[in-house]
CSV table of C-alpha atoms in Angstrom, one decimal:
chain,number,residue,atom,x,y,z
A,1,UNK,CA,-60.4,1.3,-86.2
A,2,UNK,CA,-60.2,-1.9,-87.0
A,3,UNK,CA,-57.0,-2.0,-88.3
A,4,UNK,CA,-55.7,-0.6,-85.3
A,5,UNK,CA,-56.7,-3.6,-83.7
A,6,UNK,CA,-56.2,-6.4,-85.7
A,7,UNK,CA,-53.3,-5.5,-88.0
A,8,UNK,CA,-50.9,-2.3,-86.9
A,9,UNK,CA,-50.0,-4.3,-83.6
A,10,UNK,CA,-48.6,-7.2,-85.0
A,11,UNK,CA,-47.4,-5.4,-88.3
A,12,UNK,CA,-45.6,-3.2,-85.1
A,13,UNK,CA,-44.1,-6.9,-83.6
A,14,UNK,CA,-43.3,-7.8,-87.1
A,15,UNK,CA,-41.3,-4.8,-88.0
A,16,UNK,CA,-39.1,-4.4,-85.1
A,17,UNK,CA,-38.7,-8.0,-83.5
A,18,UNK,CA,-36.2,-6.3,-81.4
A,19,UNK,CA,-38.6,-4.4,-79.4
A,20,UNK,CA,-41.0,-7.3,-79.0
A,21,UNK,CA,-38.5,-9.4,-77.6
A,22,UNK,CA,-37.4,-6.4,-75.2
A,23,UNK,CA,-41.4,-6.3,-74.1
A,24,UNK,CA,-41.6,-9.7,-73.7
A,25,UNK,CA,-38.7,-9.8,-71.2
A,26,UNK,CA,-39.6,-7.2,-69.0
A,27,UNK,CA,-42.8,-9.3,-69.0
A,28,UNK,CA,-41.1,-12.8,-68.4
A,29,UNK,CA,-39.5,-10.4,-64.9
A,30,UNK,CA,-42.7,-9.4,-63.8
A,31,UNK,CA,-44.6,-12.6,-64.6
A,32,UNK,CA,-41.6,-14.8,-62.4
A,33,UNK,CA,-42.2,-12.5,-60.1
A,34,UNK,CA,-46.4,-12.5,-59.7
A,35,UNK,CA,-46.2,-16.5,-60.0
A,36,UNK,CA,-43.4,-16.4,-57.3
A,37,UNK,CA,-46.3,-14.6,-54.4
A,38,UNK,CA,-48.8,-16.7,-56.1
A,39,UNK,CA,-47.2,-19.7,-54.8
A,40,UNK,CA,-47.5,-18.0,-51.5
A,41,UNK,CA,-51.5,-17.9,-51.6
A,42,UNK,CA,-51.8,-21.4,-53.3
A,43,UNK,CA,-49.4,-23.5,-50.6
A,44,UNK,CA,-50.9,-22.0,-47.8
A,45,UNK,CA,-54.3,-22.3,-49.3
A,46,UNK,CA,-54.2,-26.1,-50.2
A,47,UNK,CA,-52.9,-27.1,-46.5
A,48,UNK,CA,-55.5,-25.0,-45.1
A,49,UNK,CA,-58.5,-23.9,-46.8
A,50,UNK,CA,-57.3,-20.3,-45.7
A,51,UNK,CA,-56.8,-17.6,-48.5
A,52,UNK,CA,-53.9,-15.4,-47.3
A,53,UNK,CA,-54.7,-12.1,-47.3
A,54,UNK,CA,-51.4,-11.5,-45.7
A,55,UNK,CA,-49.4,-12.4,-48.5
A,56,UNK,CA,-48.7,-8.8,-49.7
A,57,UNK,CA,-47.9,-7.0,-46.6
A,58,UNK,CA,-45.5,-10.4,-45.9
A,59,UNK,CA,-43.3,-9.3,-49.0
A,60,UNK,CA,-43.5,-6.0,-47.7
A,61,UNK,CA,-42.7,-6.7,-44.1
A,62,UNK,CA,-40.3,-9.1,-45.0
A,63,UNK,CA,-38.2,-6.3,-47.1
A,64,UNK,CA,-38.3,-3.8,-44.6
A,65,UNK,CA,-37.0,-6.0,-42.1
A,66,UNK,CA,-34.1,-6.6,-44.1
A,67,UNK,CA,-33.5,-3.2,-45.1
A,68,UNK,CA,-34.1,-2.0,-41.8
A,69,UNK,CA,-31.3,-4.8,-40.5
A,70,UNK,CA,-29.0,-3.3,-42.6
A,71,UNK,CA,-29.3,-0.3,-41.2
A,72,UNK,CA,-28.7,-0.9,-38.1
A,73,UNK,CA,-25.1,-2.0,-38.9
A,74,UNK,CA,-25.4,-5.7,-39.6
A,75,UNK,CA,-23.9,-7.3,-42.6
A,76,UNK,CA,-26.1,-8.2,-45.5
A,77,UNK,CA,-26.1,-11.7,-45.9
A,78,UNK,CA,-26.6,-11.7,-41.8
A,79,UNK,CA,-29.4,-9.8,-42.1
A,80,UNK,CA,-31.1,-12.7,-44.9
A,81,UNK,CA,-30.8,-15.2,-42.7
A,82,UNK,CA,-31.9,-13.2,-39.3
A,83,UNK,CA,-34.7,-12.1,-41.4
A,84,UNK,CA,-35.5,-15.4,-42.5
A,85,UNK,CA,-35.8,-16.0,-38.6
A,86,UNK,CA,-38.2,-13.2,-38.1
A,87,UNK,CA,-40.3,-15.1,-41.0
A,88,UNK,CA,-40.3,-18.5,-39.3
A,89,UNK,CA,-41.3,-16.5,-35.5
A,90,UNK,CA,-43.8,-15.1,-37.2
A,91,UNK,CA,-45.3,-18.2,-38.6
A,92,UNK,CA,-44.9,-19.9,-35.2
A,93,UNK,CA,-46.9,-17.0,-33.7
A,94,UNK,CA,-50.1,-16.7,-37.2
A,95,UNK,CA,-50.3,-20.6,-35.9
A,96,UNK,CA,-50.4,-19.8,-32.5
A,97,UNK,CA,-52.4,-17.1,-31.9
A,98,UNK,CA,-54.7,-16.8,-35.0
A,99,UNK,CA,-55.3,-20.2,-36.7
A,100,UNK,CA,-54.9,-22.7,-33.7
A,101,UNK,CA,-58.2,-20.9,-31.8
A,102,UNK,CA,-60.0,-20.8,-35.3
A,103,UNK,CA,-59.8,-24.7,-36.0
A,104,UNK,CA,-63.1,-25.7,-37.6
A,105,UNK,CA,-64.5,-22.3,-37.8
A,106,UNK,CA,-66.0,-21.4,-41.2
A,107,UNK,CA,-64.2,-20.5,-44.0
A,108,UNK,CA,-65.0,-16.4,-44.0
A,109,UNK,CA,-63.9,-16.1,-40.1
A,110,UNK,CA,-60.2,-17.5,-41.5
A,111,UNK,CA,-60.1,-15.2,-44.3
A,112,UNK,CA,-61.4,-12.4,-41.8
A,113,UNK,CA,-58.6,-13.2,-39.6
A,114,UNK,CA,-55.9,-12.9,-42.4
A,115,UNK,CA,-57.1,-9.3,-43.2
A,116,UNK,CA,-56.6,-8.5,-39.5
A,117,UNK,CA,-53.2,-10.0,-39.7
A,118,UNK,CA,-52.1,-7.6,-42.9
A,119,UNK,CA,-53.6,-4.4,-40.3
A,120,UNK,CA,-50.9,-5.8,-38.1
A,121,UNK,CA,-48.1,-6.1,-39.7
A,122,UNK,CA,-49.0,-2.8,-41.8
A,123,UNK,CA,-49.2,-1.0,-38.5
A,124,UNK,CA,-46.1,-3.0,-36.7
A,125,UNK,CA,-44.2,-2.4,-39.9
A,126,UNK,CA,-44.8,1.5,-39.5
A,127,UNK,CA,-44.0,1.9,-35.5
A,128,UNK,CA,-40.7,0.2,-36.5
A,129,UNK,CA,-39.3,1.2,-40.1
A,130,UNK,CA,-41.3,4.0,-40.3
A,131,UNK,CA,-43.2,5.2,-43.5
A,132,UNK,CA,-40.9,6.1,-45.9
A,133,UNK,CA,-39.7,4.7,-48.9
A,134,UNK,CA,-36.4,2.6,-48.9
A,135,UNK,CA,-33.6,2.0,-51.3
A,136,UNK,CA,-32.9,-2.4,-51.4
A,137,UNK,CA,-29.3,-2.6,-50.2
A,138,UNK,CA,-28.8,-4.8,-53.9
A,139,UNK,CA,-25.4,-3.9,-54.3
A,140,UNK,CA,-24.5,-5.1,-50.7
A,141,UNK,CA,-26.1,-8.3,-51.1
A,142,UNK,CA,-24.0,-8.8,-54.4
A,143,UNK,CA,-26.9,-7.9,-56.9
A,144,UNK,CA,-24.9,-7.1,-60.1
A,145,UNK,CA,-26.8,-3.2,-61.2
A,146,UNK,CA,-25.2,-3.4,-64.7
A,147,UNK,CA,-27.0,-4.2,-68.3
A,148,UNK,CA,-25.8,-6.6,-71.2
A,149,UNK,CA,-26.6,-5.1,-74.4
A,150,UNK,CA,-27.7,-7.7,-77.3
A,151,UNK,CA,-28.1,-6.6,-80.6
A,152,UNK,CA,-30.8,-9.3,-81.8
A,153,UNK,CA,-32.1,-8.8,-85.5
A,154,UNK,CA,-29.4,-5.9,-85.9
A,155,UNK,CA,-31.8,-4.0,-83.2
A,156,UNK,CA,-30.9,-3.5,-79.8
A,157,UNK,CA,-31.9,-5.7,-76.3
A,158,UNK,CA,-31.3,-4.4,-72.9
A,159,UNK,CA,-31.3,-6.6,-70.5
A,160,UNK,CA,-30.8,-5.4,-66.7
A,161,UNK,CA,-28.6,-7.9,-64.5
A,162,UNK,CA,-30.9,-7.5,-61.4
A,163,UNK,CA,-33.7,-8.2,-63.5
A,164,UNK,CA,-31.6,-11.8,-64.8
A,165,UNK,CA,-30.6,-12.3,-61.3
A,166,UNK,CA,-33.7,-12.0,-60.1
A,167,UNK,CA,-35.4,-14.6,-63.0
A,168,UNK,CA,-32.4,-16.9,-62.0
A,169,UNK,CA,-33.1,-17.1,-57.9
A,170,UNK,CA,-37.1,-17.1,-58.7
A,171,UNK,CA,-37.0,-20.4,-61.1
A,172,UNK,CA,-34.6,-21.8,-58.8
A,173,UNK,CA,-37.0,-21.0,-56.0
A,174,UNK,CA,-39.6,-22.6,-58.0
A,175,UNK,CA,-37.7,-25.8,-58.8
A,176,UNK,CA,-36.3,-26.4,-55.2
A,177,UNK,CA,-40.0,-26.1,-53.9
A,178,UNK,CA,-41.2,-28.2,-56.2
A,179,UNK,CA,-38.5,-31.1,-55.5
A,180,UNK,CA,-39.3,-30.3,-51.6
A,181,UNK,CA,-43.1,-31.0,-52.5
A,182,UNK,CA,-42.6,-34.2,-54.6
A,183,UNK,CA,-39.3,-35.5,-52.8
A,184,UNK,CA,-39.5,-35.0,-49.2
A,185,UNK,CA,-41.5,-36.3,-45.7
A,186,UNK,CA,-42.8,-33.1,-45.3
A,187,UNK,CA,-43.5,-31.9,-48.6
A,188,UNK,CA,-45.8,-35.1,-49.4
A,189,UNK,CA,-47.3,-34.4,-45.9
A,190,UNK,CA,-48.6,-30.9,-47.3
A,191,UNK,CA,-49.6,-32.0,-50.7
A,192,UNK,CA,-51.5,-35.0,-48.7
A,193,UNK,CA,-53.2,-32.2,-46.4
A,194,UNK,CA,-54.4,-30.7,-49.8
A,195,UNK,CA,-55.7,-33.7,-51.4
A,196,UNK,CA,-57.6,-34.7,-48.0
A,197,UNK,CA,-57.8,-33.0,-45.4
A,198,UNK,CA,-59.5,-35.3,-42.9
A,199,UNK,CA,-57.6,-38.3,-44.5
A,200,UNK,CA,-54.2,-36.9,-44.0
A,201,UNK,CA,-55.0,-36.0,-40.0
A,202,UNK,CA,-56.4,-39.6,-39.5
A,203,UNK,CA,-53.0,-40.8,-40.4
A,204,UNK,CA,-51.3,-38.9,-37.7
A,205,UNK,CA,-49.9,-35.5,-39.6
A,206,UNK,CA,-49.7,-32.8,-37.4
A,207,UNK,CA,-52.1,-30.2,-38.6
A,208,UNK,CA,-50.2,-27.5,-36.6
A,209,UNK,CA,-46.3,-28.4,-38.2
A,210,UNK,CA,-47.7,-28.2,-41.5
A,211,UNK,CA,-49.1,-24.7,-41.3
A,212,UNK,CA,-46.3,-23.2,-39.6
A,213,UNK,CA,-44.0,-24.9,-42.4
A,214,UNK,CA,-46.4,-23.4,-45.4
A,215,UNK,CA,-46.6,-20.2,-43.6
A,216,UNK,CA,-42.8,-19.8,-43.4
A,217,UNK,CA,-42.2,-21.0,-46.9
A,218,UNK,CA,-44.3,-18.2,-47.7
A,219,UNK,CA,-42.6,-16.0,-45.8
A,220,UNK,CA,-39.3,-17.0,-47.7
A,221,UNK,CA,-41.6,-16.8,-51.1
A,222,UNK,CA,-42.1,-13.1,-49.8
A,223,UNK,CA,-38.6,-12.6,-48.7
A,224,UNK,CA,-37.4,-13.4,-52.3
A,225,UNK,CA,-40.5,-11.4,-54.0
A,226,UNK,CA,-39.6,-8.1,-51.6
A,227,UNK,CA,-35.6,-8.1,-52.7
A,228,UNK,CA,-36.2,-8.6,-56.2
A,229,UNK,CA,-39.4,-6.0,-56.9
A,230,UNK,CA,-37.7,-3.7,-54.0
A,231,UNK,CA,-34.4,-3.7,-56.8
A,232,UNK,CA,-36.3,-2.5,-59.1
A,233,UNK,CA,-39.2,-0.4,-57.2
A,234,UNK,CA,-37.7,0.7,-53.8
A,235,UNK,CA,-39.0,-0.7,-50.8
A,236,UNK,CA,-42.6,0.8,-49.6
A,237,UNK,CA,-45.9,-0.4,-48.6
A,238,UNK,CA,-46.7,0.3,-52.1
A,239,UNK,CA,-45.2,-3.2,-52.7
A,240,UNK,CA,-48.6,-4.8,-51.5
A,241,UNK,CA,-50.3,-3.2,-54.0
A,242,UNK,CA,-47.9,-4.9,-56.4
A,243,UNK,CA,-48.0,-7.9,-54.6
A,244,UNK,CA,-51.8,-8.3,-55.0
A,245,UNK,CA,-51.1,-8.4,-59.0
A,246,UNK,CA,-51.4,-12.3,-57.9
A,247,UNK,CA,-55.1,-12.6,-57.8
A,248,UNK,CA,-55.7,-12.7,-61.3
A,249,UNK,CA,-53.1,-15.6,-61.7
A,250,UNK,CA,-55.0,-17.2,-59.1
A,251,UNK,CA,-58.0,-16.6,-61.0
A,252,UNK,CA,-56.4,-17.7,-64.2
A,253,UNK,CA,-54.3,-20.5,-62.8
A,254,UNK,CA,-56.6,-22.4,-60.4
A,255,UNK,CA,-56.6,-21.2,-56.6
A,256,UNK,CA,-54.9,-24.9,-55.8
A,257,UNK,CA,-52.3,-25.3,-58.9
A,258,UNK,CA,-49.2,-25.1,-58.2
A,259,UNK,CA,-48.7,-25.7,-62.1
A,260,UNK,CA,-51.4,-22.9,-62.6
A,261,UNK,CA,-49.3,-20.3,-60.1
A,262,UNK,CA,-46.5,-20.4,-62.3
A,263,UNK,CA,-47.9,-20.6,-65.7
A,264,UNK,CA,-50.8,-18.1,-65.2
A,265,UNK,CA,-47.8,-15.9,-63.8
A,266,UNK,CA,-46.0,-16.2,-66.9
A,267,UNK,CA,-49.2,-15.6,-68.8
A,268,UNK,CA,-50.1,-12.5,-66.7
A,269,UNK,CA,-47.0,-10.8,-67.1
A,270,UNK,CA,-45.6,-11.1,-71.0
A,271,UNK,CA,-49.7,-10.9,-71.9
A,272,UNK,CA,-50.1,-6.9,-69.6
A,273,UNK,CA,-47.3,-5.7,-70.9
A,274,UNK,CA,-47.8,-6.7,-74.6
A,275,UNK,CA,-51.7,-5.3,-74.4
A,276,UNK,CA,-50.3,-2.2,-72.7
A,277,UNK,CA,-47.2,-1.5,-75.3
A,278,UNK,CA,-49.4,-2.4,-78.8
A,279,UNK,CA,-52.8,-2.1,-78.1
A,280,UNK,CA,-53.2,0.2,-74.5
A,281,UNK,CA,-51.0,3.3,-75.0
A,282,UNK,CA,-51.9,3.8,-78.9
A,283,UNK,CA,-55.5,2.9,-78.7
A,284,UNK,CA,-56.5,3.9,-74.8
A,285,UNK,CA,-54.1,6.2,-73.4
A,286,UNK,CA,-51.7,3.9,-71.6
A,287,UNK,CA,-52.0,2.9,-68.1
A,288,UNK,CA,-53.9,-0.9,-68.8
A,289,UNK,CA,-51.7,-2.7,-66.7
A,290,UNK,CA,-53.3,-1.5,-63.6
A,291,UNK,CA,-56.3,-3.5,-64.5
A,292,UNK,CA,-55.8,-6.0,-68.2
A,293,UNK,CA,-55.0,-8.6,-65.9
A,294,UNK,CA,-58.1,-8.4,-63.4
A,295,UNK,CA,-60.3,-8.3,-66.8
A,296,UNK,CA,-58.4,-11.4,-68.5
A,297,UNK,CA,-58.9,-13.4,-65.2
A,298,UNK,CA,-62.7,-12.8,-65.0
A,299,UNK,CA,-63.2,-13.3,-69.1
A,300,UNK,CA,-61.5,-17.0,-68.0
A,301,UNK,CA,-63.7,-17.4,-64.9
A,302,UNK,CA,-66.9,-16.8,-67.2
A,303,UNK,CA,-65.9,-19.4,-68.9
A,304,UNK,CA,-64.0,-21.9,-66.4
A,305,UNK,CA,-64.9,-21.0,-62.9
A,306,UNK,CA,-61.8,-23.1,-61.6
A,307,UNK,CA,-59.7,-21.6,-63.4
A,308,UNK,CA,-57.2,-22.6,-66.4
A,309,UNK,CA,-55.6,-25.5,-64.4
A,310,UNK,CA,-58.0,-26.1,-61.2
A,311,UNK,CA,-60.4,-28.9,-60.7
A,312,UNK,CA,-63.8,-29.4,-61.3
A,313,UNK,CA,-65.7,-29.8,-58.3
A,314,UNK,CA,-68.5,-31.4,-58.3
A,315,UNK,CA,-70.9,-32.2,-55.6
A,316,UNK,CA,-73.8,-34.6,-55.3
A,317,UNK,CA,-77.5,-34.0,-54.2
């Protein structure tokens, strides 16, 4: 027994490198990927103290509007940036109509309301596209669908080009919000909301701006998230379930990290598939990445409650 834990899986990594590095790619994909709606929760969650439920059904919604565009006869690339216009109305309306009335209510009331927001758009999204699963027009919006074939170590590496495309647009993603965040007016006025709150509205930044701003970036975040996991999955509300694959990063990253999002991502996704592919389908029966994740996150949390990258608080009595 033990040797099945301690020395066949890595004599297994040692004796076809090939493999591993295959594992560890289709883990890089789906890590990108997780730290990509992560990013989601934590922007929105540092400007305002509100933690998104929404964020799944938003890469959901924001996929079937796209597909759904597309089907009614408009060109692809149209239909990113008329969707990307649905994303922004529908921040304008979450700030409107949900979080404006809740200013200053607790903390639980805002999260409440975010739930009620995912019944929404799970029930909007159903009246409109209807139910059933949907094929992601990639080829239309210029997706290569072919593999390149690598023989490292004289083995073999598949790697598929949606799946490179799709770690290409996320890190670029990544660094463009991260230059916005650092670089810009705006960017510095969200990081300033995070630090302080009250600080940052006594010098005159507009509470309501900012969270329409962090709710449409997440709606782009989602946007990006829903094309690249519809590629490879379809496009459903199953996605949500996917998309909630996010909470352990959060949990392993720190809730407001930014640097936490994207690393614990990383971590999350080469780490689940590795435990699944050497230690899960040998030793357990296969199936661990529905729940390895949720169990690393809370082994982390026992032992920093802030997670891998979040700060200590600590309050005085």
């Amino acid at each position: 027994m033990l040797n099945d834990i301690f020395i066949a899986p890595f004599a297994d990594m040692f004796a076809a490198p090939d493999f591993l590095m295959q594992v560890l790619w289709e883990g890089l994909v789906s890590g990108i990927l997780y730290a990509l709606i992560a990013l989601g929760f934590v922007l929105i969650y540092r400007s305002s103290r509100i933690f998104n439920f929404a964020q799944g059904i938003m890469v959901v919604f924001a996929a079937l509007t796209l597909v759904g565009l597309h089907a009614m006869g408009v060109p692809a690339w149209i239909c990113i940036l008329l969707t990307l216009g649905v994303m922004f109305i529908l921040a304008v309306v979450i700030e409107r109509v949900v979080l404006r009335p809740l200013v200053g209510q607790p903390d639980i009331i805002l999260f409440m309301a975010t739930i009620g927001i995912t019944l929404f758009l799970i029930g909007l999204g159903e009246i409109i596209f209807g139910g059933e699963n949907k094929v992601m027009i990639t080829e239309e919006l210029g997706i290569p669908t072919d593999s390149v074939v690598l023989e490292p170590f004289g083995g073999l590496l598949i790697l598929e080009q949606k799946d490179i495309t799709a770690v290409i647009v996320a890190a670029l993603l990544v660094i463009g919000l991260l230059i916005f965040l650092n670089k810009t007016r705006m960017g510095r006025a969200i990081r300033a909301l995070g630090d302080d709150h009250q600080a940052a509205l006594s010098v005159g930044i507009s509470l309501q701006t900012i969270w329409v701003l962090v709710w449409f970036i997440a709606g782009i975040i989602a946007l990006v998230t829903g094309i690249a996991w519809g590629a490879r999955a379809g496009v459903s509300f199953a996605l949500e379930v996917i998309a909630y694959k996010a909470l352990p990063v959060l949990m392993l990253g720190g809730l407001e990290s930014i640097t936490g999002a994207i690393i614990g991502g990383l971590m999350i996704g080469m780490l689940e598939k590795l435990f699944e592919i050497y230690w899960g389908q040998p030793l357990l029966g296969g199936n661990t990445e529905t729940w390895f994740a949720f169990v690393l996150a809370l082994i982390v949390l026992l032992f920093r409650p802030q997670g891998l990258f979040g700060e200590r608080i600590i309050e005085r009595v």
